[in-house]
JSON list of C-alpha atoms in Angstrom, two decimals:
[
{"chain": "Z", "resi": 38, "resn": "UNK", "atom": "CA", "xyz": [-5.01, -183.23, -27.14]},
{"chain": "Z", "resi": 39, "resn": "UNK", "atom": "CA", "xyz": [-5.05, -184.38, -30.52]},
{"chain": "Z", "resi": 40, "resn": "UNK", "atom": "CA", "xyz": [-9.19, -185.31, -30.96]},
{"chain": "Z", "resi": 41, "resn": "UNK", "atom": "CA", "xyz": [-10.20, -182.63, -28.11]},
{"chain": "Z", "resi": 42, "resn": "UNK", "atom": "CA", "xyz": [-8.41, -179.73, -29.89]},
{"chain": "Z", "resi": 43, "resn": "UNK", "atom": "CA", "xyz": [-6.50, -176.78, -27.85]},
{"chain": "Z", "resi": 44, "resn": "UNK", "atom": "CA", "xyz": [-3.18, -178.51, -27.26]},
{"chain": "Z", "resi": 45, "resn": "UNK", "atom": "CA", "xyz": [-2.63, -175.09, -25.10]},
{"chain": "Z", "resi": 46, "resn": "UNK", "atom": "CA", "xyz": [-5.97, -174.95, -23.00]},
{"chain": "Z", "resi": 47, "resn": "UNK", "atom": "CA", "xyz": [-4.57, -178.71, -21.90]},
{"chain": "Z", "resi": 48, "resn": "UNK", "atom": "CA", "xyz": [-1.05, -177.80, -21.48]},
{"chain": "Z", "resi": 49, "resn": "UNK", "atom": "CA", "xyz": [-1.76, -175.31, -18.85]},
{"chain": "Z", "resi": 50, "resn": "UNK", "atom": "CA", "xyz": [-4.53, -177.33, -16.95]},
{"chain": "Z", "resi": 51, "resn": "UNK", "atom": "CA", "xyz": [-2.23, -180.27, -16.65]},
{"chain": "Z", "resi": 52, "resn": "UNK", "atom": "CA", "xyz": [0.64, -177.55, -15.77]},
{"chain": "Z", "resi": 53, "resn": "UNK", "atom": "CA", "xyz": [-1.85, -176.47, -12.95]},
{"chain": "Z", "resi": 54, "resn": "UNK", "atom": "CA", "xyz": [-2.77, -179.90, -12.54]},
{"chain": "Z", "resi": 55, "resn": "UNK", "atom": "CA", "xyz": [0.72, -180.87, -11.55]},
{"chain": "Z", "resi": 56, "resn": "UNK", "atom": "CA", "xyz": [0.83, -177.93, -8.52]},
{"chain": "Z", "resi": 57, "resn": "UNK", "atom": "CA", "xyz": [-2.34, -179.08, -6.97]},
{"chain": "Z", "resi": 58, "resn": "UNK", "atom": "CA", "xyz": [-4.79, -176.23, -8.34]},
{"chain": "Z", "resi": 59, "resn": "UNK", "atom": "CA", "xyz": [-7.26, -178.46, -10.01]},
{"chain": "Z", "resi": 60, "resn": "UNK", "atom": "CA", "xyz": [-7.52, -181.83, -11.72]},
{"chain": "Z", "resi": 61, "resn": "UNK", "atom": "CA", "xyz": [-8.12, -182.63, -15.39]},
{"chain": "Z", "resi": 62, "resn": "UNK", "atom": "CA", "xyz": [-10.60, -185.43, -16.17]},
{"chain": "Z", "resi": 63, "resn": "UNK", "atom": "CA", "xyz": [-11.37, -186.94, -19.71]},
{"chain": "Z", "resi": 64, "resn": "UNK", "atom": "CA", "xyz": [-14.48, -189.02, -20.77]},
{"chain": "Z", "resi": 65, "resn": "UNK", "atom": "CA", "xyz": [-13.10, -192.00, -23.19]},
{"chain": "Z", "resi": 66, "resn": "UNK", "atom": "CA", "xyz": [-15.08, -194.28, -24.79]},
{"chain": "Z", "resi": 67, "resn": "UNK", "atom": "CA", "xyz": [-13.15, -196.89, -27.37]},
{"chain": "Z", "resi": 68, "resn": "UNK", "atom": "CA", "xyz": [-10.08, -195.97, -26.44]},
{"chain": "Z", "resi": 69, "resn": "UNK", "atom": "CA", "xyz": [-11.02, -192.58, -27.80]},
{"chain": "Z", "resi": 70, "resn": "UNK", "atom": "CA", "xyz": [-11.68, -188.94, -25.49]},
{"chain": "Z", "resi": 71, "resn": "UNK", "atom": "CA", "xyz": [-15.11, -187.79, -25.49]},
{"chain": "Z", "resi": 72, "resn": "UNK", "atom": "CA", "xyz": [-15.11, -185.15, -23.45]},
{"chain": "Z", "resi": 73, "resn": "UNK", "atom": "CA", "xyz": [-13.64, -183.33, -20.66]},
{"chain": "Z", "resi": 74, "resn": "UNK", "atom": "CA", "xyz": [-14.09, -181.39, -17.15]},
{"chain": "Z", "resi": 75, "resn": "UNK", "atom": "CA", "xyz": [-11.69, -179.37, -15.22]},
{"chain": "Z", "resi": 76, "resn": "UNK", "atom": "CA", "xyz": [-12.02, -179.13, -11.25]},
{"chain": "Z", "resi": 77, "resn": "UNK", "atom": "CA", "xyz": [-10.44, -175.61, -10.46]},
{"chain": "Z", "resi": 78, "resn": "UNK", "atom": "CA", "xyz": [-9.20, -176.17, -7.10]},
{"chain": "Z", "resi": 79, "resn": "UNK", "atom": "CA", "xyz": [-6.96, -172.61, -6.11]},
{"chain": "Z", "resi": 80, "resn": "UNK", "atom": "CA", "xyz": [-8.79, -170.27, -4.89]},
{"chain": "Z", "resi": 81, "resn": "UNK", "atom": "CA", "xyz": [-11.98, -168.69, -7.42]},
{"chain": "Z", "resi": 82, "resn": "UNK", "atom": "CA", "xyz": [-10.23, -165.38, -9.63]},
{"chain": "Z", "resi": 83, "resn": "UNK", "atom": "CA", "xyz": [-13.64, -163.42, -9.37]},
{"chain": "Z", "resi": 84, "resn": "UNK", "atom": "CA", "xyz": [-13.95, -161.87, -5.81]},
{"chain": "Z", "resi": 85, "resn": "UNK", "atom": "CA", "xyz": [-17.38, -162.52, -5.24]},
{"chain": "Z", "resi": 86, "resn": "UNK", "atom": "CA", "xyz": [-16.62, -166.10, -5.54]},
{"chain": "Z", "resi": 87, "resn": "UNK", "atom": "CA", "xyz": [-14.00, -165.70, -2.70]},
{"chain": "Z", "resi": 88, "resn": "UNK", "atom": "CA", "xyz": [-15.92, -163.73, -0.60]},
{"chain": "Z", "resi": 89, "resn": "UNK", "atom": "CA", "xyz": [-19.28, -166.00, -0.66]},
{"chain": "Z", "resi": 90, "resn": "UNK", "atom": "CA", "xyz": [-18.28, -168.76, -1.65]},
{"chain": "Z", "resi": 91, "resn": "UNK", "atom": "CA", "xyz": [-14.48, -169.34, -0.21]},
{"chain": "Z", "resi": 92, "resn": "UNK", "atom": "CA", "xyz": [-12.49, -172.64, -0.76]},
{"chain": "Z", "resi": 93, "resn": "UNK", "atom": "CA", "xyz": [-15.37, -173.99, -2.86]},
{"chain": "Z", "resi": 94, "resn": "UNK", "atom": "CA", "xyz": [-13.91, -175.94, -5.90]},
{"chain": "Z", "resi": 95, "resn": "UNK", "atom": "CA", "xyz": [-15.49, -174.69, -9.24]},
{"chain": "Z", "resi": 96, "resn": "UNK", "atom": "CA", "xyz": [-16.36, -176.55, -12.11]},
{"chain": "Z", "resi": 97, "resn": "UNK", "atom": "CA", "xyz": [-14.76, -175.47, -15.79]},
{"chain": "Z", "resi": 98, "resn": "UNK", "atom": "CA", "xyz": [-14.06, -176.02, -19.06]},
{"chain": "Z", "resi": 99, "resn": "UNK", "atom": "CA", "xyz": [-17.27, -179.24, -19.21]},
{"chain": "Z", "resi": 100, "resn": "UNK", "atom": "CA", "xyz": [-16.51, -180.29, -23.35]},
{"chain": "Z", "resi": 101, "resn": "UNK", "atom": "CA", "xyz": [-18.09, -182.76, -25.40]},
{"chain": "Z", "resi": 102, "resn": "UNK", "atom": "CA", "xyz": [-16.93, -183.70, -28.60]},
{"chain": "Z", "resi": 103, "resn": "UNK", "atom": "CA", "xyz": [-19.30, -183.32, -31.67]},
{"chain": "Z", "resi": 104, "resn": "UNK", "atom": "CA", "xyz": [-21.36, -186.11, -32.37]},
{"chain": "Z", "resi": 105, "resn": "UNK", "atom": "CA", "xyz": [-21.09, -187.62, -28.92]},
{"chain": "Z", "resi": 106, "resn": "UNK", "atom": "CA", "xyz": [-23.31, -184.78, -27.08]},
{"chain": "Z", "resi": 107, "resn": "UNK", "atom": "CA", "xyz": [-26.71, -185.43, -25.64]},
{"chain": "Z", "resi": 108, "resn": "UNK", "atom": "CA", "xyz": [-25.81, -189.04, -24.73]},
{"chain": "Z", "resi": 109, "resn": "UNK", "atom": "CA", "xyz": [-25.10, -188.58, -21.18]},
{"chain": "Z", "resi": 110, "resn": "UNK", "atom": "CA", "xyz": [-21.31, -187.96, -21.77]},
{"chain": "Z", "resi": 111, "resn": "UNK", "atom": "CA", "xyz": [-21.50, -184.26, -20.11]},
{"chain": "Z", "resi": 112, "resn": "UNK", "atom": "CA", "xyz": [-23.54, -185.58, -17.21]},
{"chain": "Z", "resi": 113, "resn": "UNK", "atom": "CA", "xyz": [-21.69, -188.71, -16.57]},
{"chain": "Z", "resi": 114, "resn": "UNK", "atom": "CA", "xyz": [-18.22, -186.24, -16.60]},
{"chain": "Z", "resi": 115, "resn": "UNK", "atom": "CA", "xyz": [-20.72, -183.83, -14.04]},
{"chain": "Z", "resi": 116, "resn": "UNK", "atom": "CA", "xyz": [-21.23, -186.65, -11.91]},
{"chain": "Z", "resi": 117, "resn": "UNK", "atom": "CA", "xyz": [-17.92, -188.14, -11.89]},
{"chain": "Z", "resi": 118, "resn": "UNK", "atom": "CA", "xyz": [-16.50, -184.69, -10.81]},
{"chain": "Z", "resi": 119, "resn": "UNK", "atom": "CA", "xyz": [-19.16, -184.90, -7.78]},
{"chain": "Z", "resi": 120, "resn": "UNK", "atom": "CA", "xyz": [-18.07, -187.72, -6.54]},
{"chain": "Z", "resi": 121, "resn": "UNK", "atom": "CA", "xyz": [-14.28, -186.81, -7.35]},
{"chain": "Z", "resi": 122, "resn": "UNK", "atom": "CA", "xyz": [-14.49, -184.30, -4.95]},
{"chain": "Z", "resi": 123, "resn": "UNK", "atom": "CA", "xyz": [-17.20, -185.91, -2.33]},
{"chain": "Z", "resi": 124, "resn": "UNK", "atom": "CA", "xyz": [-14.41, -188.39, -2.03]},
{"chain": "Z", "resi": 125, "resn": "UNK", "atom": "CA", "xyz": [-11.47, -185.73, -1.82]},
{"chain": "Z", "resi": 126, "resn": "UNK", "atom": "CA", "xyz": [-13.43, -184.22, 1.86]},
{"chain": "Z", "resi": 127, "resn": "UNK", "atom": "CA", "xyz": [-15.62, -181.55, -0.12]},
{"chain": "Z", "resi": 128, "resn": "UNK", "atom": "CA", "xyz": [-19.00, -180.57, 0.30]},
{"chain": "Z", "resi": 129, "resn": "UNK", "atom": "CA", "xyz": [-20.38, -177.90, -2.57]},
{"chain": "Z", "resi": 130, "resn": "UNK", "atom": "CA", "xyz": [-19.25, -177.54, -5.70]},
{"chain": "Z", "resi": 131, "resn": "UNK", "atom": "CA", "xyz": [-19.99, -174.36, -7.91]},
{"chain": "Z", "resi": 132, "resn": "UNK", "atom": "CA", "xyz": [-19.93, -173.33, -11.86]},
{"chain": "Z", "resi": 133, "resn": "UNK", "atom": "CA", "xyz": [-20.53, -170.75, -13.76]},
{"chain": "Z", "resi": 134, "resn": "UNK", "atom": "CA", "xyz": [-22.98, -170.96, -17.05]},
{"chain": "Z", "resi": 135, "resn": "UNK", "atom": "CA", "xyz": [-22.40, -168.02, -19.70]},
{"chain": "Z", "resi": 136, "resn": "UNK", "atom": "CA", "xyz": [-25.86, -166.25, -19.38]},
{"chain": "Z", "resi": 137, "resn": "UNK", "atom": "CA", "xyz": [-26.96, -167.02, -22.72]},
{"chain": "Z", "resi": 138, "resn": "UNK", "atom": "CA", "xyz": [-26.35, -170.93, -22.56]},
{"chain": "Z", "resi": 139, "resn": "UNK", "atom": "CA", "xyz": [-29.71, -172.68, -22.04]},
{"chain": "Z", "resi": 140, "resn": "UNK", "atom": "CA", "xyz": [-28.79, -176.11, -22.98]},
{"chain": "Z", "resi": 141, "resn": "UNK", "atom": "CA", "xyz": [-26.36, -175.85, -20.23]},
{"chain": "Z", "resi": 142, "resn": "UNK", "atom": "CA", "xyz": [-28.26, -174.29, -17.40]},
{"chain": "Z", "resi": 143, "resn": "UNK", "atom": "CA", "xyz": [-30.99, -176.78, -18.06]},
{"chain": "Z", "resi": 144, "resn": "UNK", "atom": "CA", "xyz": [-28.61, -180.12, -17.50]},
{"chain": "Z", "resi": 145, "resn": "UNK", "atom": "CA", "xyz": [-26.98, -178.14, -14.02]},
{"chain": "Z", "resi": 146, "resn": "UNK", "atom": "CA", "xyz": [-30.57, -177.77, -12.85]},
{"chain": "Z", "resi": 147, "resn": "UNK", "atom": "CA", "xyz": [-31.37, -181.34, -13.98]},
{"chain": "Z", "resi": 148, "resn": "UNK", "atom": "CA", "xyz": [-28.44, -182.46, -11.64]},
{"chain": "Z", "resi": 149, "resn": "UNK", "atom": "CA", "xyz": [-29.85, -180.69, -9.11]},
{"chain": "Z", "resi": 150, "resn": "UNK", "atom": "CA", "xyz": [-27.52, -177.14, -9.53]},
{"chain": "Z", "resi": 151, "resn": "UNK", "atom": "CA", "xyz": [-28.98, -174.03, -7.99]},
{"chain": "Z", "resi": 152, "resn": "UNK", "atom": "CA", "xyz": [-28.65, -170.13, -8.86]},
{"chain": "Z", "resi": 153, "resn": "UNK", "atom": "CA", "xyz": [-26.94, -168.67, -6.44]},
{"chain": "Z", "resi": 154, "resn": "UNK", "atom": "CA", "xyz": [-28.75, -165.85, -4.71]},
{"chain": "Z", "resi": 155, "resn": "UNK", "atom": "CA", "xyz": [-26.14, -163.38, -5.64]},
{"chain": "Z", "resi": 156, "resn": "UNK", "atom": "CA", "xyz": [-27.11, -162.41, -9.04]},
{"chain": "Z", "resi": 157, "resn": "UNK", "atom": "CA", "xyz": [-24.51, -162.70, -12.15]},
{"chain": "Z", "resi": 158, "resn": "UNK", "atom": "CA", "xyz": [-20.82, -162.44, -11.73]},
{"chain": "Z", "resi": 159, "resn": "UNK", "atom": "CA", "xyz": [-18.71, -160.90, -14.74]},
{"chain": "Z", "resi": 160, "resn": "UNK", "atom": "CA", "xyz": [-16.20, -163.71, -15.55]},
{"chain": "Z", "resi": 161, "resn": "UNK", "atom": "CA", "xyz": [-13.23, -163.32, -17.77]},
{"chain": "Z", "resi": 162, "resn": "UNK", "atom": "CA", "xyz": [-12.82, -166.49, -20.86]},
{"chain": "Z", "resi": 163, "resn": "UNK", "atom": "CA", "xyz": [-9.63, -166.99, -21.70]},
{"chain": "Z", "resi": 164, "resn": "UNK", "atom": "CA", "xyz": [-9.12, -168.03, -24.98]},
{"chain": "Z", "resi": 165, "resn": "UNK", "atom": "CA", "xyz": [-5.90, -169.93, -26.07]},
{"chain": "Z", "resi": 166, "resn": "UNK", "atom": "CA", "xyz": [-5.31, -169.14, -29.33]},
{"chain": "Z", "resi": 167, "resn": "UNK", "atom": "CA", "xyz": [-3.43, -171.01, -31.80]},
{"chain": "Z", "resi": 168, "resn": "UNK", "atom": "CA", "xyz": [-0.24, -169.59, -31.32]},
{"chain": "Z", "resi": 169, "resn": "UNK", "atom": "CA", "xyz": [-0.43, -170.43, -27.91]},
{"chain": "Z", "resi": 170, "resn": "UNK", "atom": "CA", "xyz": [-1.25, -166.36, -26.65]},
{"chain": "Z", "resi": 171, "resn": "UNK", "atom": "CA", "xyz": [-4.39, -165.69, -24.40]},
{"chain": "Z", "resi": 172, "resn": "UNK", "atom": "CA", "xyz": [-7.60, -163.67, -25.57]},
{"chain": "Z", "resi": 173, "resn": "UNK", "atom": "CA", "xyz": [-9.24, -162.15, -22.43]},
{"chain": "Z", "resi": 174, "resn": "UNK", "atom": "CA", "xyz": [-12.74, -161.75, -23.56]},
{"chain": "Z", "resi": 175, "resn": "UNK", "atom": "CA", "xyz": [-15.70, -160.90, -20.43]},
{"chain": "Z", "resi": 176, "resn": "UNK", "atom": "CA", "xyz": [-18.28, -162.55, -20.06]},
{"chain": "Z", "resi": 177, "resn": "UNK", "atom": "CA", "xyz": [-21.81, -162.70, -18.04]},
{"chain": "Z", "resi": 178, "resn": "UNK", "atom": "CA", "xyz": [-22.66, -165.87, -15.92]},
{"chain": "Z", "resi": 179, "resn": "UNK", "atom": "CA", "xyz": [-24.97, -167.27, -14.05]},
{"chain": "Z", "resi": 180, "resn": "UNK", "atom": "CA", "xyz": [-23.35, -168.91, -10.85]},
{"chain": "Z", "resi": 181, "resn": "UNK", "atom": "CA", "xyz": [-25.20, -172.17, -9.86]},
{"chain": "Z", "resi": 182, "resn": "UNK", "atom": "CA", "xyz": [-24.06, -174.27, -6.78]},
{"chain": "Z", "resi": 183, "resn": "UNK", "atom": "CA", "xyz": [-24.74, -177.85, -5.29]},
{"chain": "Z", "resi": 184, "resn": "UNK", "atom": "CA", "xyz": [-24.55, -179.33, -2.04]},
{"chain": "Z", "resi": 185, "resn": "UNK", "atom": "CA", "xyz": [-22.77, -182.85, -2.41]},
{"chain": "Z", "resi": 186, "resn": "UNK", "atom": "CA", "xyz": [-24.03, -185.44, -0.70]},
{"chain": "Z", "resi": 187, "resn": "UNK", "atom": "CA", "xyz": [-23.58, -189.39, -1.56]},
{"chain": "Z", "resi": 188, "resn": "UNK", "atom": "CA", "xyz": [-26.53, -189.21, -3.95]},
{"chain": "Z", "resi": 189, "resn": "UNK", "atom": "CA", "xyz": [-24.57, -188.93, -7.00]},
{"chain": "Z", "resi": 190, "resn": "UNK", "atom": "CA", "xyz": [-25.69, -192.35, -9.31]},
{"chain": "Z", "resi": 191, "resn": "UNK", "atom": "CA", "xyz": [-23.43, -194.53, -11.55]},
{"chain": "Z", "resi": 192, "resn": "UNK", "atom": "CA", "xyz": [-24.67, -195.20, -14.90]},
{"chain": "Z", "resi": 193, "resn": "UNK", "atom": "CA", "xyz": [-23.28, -198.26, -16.36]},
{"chain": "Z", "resi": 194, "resn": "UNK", "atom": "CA", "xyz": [-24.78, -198.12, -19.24]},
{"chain": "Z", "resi": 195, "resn": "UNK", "atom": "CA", "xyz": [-21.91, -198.42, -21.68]},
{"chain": "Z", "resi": 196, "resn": "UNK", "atom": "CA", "xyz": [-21.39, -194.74, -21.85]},
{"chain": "Z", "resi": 197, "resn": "UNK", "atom": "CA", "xyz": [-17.95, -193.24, -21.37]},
{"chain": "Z", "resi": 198, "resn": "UNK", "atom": "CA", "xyz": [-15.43, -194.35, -18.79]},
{"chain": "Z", "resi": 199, "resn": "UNK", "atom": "CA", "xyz": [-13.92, -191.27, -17.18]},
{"chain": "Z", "resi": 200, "resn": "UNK", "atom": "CA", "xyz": [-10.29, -190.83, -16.09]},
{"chain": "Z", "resi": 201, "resn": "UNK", "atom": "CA", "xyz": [-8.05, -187.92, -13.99]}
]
């Protein structure tokens, strides 16, 4: 919590973690985290998640720390989610990119994410602010989705070794 910053974001993931909603994972590289992803297991907050795409996990909260981005740390922790949850018995996985985050959108496509057909869902960020309150602030995103299959590929290439 210490190098990745917002010792409250991680308190209540691994607090969720701990009831079965979702699972935490963290990119380390030198004995040091990189990065992080949270799999958001419970059941989606927006309804039009629920209604078309029900019991689908979502992807959340995909961090890298500055100075280790565009060096494959985000899409190894992508891909290590995939197979994360190919291996836990699912079969799609879904996200949602704030509508003016290019950078993003362009990796999820690149790992072969999908716009949904739906059009953009308003989200709500929560913000954990120092003092450990929440700022509910909306926001706009594109919803992208991805059929899993066993086509995910390992890269050891000395990047980041990724742990729940």
């Amino acid at each position: 919590m210490r190098t990745l910053g917002q010792e409250h974001y991680f308190r209540d993931r691994l607090n969720s973690q701990a009831i079965g909603h979702g699972v935490l994972l963290i990119a380390w590289q030198h004995g040091a985290p990189v990065g992080d992803v949270y799999l958001w297991l419970a059941a989606a907050e927006e309804r039009e998640l629920r209604v078309h795409l029900p019991d689908v996990p979502l992807i959340t909260h995909v961090e890298v720390v500055e100075g280790r981005r565009n060096r494959r740390v985000g899409t190894r922790l992508i891909r290590h989610a995939e197979r994360f949850l190919w291996e836990a018995g699912r079969k799609q996985v879904a996200l949602g990119v704030a509508m003016d985050n290019d950078a993003a959108r362009r990796l999820y496509l690149r790992l072969g994410y999908t716009e949904w057909p739906h059009g953009p869902v308003a989200t709500t960020e929560v913000v954990f602010l120092p003092d450990g309150t929440r700022e509910l602030r909306p926001e706009l995103c594109a919803i992208l989705t991805k059929h899993l299959d066993r086509g995910w590929t390992d890269d050891h290439t000395g990047g980041p070794g990724i742990s729940p």
